[in-house]
Short mmCIF file of C-alpha atoms and ligand atoms in Angstrom, two decimals:
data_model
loop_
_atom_site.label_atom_id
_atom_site.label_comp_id
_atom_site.label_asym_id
_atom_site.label_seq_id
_atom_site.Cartn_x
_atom_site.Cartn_y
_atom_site.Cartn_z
CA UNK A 1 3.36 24.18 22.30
CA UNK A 2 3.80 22.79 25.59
CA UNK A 3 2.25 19.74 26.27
CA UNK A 4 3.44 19.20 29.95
CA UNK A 5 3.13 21.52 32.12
CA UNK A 6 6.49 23.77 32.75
CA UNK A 7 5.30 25.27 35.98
CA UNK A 8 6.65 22.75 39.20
CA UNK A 9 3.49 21.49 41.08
CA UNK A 10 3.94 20.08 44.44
CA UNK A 11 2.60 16.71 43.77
CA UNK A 12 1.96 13.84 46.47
CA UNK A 13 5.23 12.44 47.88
CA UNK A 14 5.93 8.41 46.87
CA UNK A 15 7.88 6.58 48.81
CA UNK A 16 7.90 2.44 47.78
CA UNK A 17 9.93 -0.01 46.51
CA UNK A 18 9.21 0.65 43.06
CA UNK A 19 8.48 4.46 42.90
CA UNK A 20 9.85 7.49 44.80
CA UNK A 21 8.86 11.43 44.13
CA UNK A 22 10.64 13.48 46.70
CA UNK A 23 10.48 16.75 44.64
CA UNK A 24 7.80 18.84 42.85
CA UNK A 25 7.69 18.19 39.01
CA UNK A 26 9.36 18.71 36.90
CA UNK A 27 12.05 19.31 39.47
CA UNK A 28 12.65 22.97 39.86
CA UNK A 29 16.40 22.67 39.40
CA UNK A 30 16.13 20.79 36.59
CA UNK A 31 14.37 23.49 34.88
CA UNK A 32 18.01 25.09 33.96
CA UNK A 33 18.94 22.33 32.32
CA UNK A 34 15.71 22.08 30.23
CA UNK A 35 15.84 25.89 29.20
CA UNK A 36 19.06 25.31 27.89
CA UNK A 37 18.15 22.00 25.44
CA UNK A 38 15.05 23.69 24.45
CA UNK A 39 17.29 27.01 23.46
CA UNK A 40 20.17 24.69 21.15
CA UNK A 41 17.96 21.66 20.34
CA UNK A 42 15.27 21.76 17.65
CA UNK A 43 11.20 21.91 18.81
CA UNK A 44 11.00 18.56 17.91
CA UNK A 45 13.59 17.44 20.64
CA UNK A 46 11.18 18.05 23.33
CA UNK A 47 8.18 16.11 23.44
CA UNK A 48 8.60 13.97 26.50
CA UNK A 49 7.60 14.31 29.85
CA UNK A 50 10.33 16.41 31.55
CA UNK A 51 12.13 14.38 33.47
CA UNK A 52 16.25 14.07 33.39
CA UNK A 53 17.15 11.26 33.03
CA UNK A 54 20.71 10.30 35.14
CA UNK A 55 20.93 6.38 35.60
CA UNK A 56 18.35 3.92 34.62
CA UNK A 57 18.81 -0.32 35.42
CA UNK A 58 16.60 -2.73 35.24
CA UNK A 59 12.99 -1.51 35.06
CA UNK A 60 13.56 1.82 37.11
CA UNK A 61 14.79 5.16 35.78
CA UNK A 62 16.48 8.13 38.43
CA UNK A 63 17.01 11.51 38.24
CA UNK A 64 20.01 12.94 40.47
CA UNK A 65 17.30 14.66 42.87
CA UNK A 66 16.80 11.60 44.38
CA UNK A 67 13.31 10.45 42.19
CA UNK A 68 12.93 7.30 40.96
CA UNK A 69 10.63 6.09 38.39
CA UNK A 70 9.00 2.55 37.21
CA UNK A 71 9.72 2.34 33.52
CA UNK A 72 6.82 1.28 31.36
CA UNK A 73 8.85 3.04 28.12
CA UNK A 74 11.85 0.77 28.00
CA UNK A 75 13.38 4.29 26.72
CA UNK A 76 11.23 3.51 23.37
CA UNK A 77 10.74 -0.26 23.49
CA UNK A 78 14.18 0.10 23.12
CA UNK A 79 15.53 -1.95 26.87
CA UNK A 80 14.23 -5.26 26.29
CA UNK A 81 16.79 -6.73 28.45
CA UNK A 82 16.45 -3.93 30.74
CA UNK A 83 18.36 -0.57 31.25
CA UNK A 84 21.92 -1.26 32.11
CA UNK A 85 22.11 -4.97 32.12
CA UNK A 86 25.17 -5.99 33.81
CA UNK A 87 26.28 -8.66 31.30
CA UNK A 88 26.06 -5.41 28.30
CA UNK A 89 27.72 -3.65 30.83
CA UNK A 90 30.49 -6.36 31.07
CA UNK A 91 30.30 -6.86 27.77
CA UNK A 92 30.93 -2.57 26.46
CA UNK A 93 33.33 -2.51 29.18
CA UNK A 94 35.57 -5.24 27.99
CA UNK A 95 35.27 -4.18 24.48
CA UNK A 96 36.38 -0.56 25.87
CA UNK A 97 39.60 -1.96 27.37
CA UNK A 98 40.65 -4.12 24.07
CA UNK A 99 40.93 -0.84 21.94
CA UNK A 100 38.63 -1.66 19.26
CA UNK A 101 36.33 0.98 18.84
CA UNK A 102 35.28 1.43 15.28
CA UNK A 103 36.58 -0.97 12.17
CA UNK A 104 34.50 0.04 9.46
CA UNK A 105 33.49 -3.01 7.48
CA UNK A 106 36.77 -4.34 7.70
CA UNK A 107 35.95 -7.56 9.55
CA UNK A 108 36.01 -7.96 13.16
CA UNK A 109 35.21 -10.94 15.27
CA UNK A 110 32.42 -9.98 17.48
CA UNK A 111 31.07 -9.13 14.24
CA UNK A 112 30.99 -12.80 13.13
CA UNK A 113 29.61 -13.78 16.48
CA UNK A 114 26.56 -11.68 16.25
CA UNK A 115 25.78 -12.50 12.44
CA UNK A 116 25.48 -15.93 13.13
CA UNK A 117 23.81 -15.41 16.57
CA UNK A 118 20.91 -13.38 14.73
CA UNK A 119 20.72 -15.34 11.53
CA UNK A 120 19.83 -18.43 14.22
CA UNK A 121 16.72 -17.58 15.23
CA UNK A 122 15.54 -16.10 11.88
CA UNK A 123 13.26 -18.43 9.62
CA UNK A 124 15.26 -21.45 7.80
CA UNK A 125 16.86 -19.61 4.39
CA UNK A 126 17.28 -16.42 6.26
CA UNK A 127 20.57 -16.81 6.72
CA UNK A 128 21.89 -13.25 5.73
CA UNK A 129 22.68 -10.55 7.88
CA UNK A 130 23.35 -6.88 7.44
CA UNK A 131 24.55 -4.90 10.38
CA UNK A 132 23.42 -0.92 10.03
CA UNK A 133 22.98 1.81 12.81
CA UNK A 134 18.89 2.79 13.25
CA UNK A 135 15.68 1.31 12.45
CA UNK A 136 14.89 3.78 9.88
CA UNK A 137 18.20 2.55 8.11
CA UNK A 138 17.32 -1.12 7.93
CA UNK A 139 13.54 -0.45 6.70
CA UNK A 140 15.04 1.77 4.17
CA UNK A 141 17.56 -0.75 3.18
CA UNK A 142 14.73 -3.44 2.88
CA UNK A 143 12.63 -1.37 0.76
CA UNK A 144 16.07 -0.51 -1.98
CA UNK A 145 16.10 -4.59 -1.68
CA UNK A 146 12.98 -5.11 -2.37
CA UNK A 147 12.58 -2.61 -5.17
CA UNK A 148 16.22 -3.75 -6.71
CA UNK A 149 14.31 -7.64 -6.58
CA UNK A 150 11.21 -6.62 -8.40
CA UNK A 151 13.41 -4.84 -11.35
CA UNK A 152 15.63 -7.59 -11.42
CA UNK A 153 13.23 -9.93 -11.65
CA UNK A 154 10.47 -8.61 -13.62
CA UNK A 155 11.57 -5.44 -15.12
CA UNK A 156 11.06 -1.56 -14.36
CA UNK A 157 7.31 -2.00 -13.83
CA UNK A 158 7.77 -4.60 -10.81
CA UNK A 159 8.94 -1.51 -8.36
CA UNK A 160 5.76 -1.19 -6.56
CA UNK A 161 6.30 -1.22 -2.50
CA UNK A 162 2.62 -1.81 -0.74
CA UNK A 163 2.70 -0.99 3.22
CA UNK A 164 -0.50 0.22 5.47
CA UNK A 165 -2.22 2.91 6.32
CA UNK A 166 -1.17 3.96 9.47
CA UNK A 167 2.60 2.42 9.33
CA UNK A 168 5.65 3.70 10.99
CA UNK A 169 8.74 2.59 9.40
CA UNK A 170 11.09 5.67 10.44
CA UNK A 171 11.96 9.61 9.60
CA UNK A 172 14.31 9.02 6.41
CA UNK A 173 12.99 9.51 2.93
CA UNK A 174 12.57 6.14 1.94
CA UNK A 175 10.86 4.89 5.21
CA UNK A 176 8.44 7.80 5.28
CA UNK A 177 7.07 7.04 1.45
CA UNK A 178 6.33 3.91 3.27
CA UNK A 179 4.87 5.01 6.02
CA UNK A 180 0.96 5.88 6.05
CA UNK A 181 0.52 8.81 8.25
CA UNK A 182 -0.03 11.48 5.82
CA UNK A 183 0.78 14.47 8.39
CA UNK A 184 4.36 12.89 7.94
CA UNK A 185 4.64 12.87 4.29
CA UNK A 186 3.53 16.50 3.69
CA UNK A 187 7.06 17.26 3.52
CA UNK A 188 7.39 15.37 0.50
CA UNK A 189 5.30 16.92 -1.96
CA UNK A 190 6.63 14.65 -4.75
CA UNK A 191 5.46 11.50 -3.43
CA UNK A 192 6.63 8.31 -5.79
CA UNK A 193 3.52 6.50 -7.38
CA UNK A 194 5.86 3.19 -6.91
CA UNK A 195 4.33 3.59 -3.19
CA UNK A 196 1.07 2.95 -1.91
CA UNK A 197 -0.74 2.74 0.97
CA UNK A 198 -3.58 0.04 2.23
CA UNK A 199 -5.91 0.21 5.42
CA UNK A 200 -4.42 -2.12 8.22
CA UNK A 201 -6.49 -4.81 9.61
CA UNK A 202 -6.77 -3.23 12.55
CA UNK A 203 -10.25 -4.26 13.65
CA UNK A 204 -10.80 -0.42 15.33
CA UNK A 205 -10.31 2.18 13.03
CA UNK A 206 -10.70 -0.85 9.95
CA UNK A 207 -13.44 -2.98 10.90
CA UNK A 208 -13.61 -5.17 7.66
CA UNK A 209 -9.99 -7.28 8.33
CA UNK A 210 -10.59 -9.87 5.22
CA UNK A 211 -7.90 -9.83 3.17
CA UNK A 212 -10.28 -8.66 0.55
CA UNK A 213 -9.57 -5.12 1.07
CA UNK A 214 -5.99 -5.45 0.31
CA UNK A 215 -7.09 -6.77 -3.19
CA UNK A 216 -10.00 -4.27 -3.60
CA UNK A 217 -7.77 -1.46 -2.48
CA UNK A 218 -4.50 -2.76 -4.87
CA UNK A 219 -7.64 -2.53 -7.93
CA UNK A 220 -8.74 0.96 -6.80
CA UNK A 221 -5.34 2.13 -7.09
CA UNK A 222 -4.51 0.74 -10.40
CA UNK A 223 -1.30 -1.75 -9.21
CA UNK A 224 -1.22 -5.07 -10.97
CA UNK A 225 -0.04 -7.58 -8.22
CA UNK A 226 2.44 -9.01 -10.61
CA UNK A 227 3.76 -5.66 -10.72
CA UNK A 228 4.39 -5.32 -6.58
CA UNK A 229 8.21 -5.47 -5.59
CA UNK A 230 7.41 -6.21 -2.12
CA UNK A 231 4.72 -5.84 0.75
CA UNK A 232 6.28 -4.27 4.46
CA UNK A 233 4.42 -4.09 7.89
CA UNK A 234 5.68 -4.22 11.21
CA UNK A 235 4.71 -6.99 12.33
CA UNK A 236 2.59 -5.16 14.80
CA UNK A 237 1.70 -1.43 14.20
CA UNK A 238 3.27 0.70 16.24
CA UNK A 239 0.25 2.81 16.94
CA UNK A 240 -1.68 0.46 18.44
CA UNK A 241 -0.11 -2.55 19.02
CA UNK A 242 -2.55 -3.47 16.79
CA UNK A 243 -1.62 -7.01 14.98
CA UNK A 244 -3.00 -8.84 11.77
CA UNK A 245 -5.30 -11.52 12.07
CA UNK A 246 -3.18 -14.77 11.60
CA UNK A 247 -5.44 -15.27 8.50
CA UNK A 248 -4.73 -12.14 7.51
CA UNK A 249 -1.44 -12.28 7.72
CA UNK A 250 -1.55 -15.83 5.77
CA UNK A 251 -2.87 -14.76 2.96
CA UNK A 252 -0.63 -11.72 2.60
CA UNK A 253 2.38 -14.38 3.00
CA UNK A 254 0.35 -16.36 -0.39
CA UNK A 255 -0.05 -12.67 -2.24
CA UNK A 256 3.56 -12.58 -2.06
CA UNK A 257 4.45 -15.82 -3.09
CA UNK A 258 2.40 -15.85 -6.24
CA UNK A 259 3.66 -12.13 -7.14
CA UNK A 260 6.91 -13.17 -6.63
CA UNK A 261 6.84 -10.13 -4.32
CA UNK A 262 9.33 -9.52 -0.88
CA UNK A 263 7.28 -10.34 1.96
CA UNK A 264 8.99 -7.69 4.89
CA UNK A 265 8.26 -7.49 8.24
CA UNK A 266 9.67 -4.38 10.28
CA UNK A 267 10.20 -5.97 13.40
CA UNK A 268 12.36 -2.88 14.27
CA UNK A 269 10.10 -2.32 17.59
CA UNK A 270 8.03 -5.48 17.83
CA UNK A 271 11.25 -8.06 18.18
CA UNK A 272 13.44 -10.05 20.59
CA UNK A 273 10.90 -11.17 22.65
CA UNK A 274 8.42 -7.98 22.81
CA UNK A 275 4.99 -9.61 22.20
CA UNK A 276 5.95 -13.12 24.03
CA UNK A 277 7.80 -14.49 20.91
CA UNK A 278 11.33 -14.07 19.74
CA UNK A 279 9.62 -12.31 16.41
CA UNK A 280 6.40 -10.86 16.65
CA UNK A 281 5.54 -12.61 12.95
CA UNK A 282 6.05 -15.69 14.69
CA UNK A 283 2.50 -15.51 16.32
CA UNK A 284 1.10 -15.51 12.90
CA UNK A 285 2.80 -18.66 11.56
CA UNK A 286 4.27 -16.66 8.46
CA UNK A 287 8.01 -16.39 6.51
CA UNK A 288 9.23 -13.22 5.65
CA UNK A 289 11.58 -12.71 3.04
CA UNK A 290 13.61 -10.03 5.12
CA UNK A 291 13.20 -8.58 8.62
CA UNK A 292 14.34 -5.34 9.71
CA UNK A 293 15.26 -5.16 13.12
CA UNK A 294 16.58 -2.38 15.35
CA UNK A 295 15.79 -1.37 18.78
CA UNK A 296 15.80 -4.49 21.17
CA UNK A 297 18.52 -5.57 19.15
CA UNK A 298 20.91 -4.14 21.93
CA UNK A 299 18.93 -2.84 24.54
CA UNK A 300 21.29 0.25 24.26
CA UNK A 301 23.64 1.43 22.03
CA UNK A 302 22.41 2.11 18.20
CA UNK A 303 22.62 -0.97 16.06
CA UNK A 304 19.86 -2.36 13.30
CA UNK A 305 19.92 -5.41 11.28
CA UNK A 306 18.17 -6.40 8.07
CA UNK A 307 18.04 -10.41 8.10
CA UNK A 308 17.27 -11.62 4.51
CA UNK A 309 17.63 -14.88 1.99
CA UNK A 310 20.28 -15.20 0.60
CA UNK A 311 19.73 -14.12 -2.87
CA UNK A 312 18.27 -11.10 -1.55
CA UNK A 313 20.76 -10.12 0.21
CA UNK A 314 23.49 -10.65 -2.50
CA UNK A 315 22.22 -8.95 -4.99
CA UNK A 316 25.06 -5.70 -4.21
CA UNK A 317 28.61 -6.64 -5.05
CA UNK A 318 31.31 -5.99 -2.54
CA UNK A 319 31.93 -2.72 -1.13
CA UNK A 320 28.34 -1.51 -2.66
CA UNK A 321 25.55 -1.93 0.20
CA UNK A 322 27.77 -0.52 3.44
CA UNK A 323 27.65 2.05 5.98
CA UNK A 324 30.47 3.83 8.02
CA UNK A 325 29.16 2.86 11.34
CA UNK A 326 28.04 -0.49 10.42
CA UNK A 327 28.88 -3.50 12.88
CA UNK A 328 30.32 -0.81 15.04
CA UNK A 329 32.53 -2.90 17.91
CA UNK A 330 30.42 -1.36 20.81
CA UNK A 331 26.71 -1.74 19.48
CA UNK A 332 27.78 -5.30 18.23
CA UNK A 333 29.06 -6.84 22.00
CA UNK A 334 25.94 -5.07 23.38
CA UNK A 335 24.09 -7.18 20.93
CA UNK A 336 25.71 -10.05 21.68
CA UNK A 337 25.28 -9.66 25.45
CA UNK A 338 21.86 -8.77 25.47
CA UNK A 339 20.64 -11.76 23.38
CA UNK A 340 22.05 -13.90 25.17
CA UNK A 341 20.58 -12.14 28.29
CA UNK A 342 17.06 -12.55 26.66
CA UNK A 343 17.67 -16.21 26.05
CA UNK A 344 19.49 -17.05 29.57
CA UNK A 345 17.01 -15.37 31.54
CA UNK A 346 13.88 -16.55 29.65
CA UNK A 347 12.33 -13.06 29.15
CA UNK A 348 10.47 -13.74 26.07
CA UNK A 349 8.53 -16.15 28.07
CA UNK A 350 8.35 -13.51 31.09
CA UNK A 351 7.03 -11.01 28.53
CA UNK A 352 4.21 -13.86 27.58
CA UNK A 353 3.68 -14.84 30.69
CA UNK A 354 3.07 -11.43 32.44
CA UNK A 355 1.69 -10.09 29.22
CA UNK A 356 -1.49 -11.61 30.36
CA UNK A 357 -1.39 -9.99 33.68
CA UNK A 358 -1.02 -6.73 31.73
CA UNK A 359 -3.86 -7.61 29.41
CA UNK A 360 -6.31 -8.56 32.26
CA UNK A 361 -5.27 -5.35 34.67
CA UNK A 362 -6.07 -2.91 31.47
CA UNK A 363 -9.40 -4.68 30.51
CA UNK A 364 -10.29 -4.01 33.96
CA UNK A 365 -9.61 -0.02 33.70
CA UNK A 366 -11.49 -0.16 30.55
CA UNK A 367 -14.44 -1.34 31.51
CA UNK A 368 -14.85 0.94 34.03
CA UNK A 369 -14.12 4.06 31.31
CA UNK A 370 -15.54 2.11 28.44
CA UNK A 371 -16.93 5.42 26.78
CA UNK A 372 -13.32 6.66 26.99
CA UNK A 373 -11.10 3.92 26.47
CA UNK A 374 -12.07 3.27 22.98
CA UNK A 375 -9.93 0.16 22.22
CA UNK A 376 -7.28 -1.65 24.43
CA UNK A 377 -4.85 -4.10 22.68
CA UNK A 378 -2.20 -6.04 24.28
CA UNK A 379 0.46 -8.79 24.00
CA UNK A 380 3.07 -9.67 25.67
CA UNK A 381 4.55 -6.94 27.24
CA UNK A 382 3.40 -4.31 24.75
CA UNK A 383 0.10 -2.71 25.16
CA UNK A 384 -1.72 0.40 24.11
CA UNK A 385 -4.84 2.01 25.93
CA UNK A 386 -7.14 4.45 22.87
CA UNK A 387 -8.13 7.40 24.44
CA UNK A 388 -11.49 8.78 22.16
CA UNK A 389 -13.91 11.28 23.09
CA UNK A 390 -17.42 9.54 24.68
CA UNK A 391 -18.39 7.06 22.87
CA UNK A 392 -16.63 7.80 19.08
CA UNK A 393 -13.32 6.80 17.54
CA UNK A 394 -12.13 10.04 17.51
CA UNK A 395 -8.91 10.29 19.44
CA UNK A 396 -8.93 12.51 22.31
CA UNK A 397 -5.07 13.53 22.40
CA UNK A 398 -5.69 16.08 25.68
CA UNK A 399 -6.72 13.12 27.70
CA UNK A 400 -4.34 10.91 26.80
CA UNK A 401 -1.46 13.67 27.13
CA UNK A 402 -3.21 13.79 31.05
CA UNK A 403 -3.36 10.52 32.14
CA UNK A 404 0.05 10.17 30.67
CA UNK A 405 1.54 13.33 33.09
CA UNK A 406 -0.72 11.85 35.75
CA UNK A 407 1.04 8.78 35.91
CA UNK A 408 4.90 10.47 35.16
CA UNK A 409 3.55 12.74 38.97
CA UNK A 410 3.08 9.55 40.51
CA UNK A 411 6.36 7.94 39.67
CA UNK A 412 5.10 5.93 36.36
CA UNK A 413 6.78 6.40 33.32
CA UNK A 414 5.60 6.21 29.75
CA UNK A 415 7.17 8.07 26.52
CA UNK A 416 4.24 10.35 25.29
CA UNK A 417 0.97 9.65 23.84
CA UNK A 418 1.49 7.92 20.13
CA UNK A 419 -0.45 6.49 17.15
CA UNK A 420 -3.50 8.50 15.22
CA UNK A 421 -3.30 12.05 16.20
CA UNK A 422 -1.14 10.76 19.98
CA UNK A 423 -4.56 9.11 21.31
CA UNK A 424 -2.84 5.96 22.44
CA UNK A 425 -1.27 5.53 25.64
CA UNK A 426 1.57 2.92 25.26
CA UNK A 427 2.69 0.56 27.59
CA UNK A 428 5.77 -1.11 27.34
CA UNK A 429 8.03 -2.16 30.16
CA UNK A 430 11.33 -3.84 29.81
CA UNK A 431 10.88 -7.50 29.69
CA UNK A 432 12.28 -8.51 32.96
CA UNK A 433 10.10 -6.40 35.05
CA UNK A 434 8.19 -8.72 37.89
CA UNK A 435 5.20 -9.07 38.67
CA UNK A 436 5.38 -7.17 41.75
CA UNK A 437 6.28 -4.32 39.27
CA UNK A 438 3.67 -4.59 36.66
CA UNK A 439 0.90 -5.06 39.60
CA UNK A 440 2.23 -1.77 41.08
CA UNK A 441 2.04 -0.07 37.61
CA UNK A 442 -0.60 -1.20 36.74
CA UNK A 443 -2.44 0.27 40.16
CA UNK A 444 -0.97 4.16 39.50
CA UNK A 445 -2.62 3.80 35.82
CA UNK A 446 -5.88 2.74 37.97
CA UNK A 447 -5.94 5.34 39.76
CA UNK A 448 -4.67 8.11 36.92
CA UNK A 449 -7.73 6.80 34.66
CA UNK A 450 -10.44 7.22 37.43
CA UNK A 451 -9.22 10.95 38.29
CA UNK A 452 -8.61 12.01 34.80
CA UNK A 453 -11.65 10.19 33.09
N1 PMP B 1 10.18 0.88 12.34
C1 PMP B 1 9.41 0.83 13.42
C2 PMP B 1 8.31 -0.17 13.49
C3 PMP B 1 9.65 1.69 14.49
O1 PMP B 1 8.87 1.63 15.58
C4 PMP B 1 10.71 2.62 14.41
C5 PMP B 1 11.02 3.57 15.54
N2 PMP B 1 9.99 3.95 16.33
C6 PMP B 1 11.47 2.63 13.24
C7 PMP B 1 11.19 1.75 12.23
C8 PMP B 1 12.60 3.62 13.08
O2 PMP B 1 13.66 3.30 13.91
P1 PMP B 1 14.76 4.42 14.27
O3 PMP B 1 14.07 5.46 15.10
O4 PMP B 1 15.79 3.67 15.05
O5 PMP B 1 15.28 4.95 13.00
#
């Protein structure tokens, strides 16, 4: 199944500051290259819009035939310092030259630099941190918390782990039970009864967002609350972005404290600064019990982090709760580098700041496709268009697969179409894009929405 086209159309020539397309696309030399992924790599691999990517800094991406490309992906929401920044470059270089390339868990300083770095701007009493590789691996490693909590504390029966319809918490076992896209899970076919799904809040696809429904849906499903081990969202669904309501989001935090269940929020795409906060939780005035964090984390190389309390987090004895690649040198000074990027260069407040540009400029498309653009939701510098068919809620993934190749032809990049059924177009550009930059993006999406709607 191809979902962008294969075939090298001459498309319109771009030639400004931000954008430039100076071959046909996908470039036909590039089409060797392609053949040969597609013929080693698994279908799966190939999703994106083919482009190869050779250097990418700042906001812009480049292939070697001389195209360049404004980056609204941040790879995915992964360069929230931007690609290539030159103090993680520094930073990986250095590291490179000392000869310290992998240490296990035996300790290494950068390691303690980064612990105590991201344990800072966690809650007060989060002051534990465990350094793994991926996203999926620190969601996963909050859930086996969780779950090892509720037994510990109230005895086999308090294993239940609630998360929401509609969730993405990664590909490994553990992470998918959690997850609530039910396409994903088919795999499974002996899913654990200790997991179960609620609708999100959403306010689109779930209009009613009282907290009732959590209650009413725990009931239907036969879970005692005393019996849940822990609760995890991200703290803004992927799929969207769509977030809680703050009173929403409240009254979760109080469902957990009376249960004595783990409040977790997967902040694995929505932190360091995404949604104009440090953590996107923070905009809802809550305290998790652990965080899982990945992506932004480094702006680059793999690295996660699960930030808990304390007796959470040492519940494992020594040498029990590890991984091989954990703290790995290289991922760690990125980390280190990048945060402090974020911090020096205010881009948490850029992200706010601009985020309302962002908001305003895709309100504007919408109302001008209103029958099309089912729902737009935005904040920050994270934002997701819904594509539906006239005047429904049922996604309309062909459209939203167009206006994304649309925009990739004129030198505007976004990873593919995502959320129910790949209906949503996703925005996110790295955090220190201008305003120059998002104005300019924001014009190509303008005009890809008028000729494909
Ligand atoms: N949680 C969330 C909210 C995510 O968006 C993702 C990745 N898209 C993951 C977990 C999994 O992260 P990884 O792909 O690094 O395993």
């Amino acid at each position: 199944m191809e979902l962008y086209s294969r075939v090298p159309i001459d498309v319109q020539k771009i030639d400004t500051k931000f954008r430039k397309i100076k071959t046909a696309l996908p470039v036909p030399e590039s089409m060797e290259i392609i053949e040969r992924l597609e013929k080693y790599e698994p279908t799966s691999m190939s999703g994106q819009p083919p482009i190869i990517w050779d250097r990418a800094e700042g906001f812009q991406v480049y292939d070697k035939w001389g195209n360049m490309w404004l980056d609204w992906s941040s790879g995915v929401l992964i360069t929230n310092a931007g690609h290539s920044h030159p103090r993680v470059i520094k930073a990986l270089r250095e590291e490179v030259d000392s000869k310290l390339l992998t240490s296990y868990v035996f300790y290494h300083e950068k390691r303690a630099e980064l612990v105590d770095l991201l344990q800072q701007d966690a809650p007060e009493g989060l002051d534990k941190v465990f350094l793994l590789s991926t996203g999926s691996e620190a969601t996963e490693n909050a859930i086996k918390l969780a779950r090892t909590y509720g037994v510990k504390k109230g005895g086999r029966d308090k294993h239940v782990i609630v998360s929401f319809n509609n969730a993405f918490h990664g590909r490994t076992l553990g992470a998918q039970l959690a997850g609530g896209i039910p396409t994903l899970k088919e795999w499974i076919i002996n899913l654990d009864p200790g997991f179960v799904n609620v609708p999100f809040p959403d306010g689109f696809f779930q209009e009613d967002v009282s907290f009732d429904v959590f209650l009413d849906s725990l009931k239907a499903q036969g879970i005692e609350p005393k019996n849940v081990a822990g609760v995890i969202t991200e703290s803004y669904q992927g799929a969207g972005p769509f977030f809680m309501p703050k009173e929403y989001a409240q009254k979760l935090e109080a469902f957990c404290r009376e249960n004595d269940a783990l409040l977790i929020m997967d902040e694995v795409q929505a932190g360091f600064g995404r949604s104009g906060k440090w953590f996107t939780f923070e905009h809802y005035d809550v305290k998790p019990d652990l965080i899982a964090c990945g992506k932004g984390i480094s702006s680059s190389l793999p690295i996660s982090a699960v930030i808990g309390r304390n007796d959470v987090m040492n519940m494992y004895p020594p040498g029990s709760m590890t991984s091989t690649h954990s703290a790995s040198p290289l991922p760690v000074v990125a980390a280190i580098a990048n945060i402090k990027a974020l911090k020096d260069e205010r881009m948490t407040e850029n992200a706010a700041a601009l985020g309302e540009i962002l908001e305003e400029g895709l309100m504007n498309i919408q109302k001008k496709h209103s029958d099309k653009i089912g729902f737009v939701t935005s904040k920050g510098l994270v934002a997701g268009l819904q594509i539906v068919k006239p005047n429904t809620k049922e996604g309309d993934k062909e459209t939203a697969y167009k206006i994304n190749e649309g925009c990739f032809r004129k030198g505007l990049l976004m990873f593919s179409p995502v959320g129910i059924g790949g209906m949503c177009v996703k925005v996110a550009p790295p955090l220190m894009i201008t305003k120059e930059a998002l104005e300019d993006g924001l014009k190509v999406l303008d005009e890809v929405c008028d000729e494909v709607l």
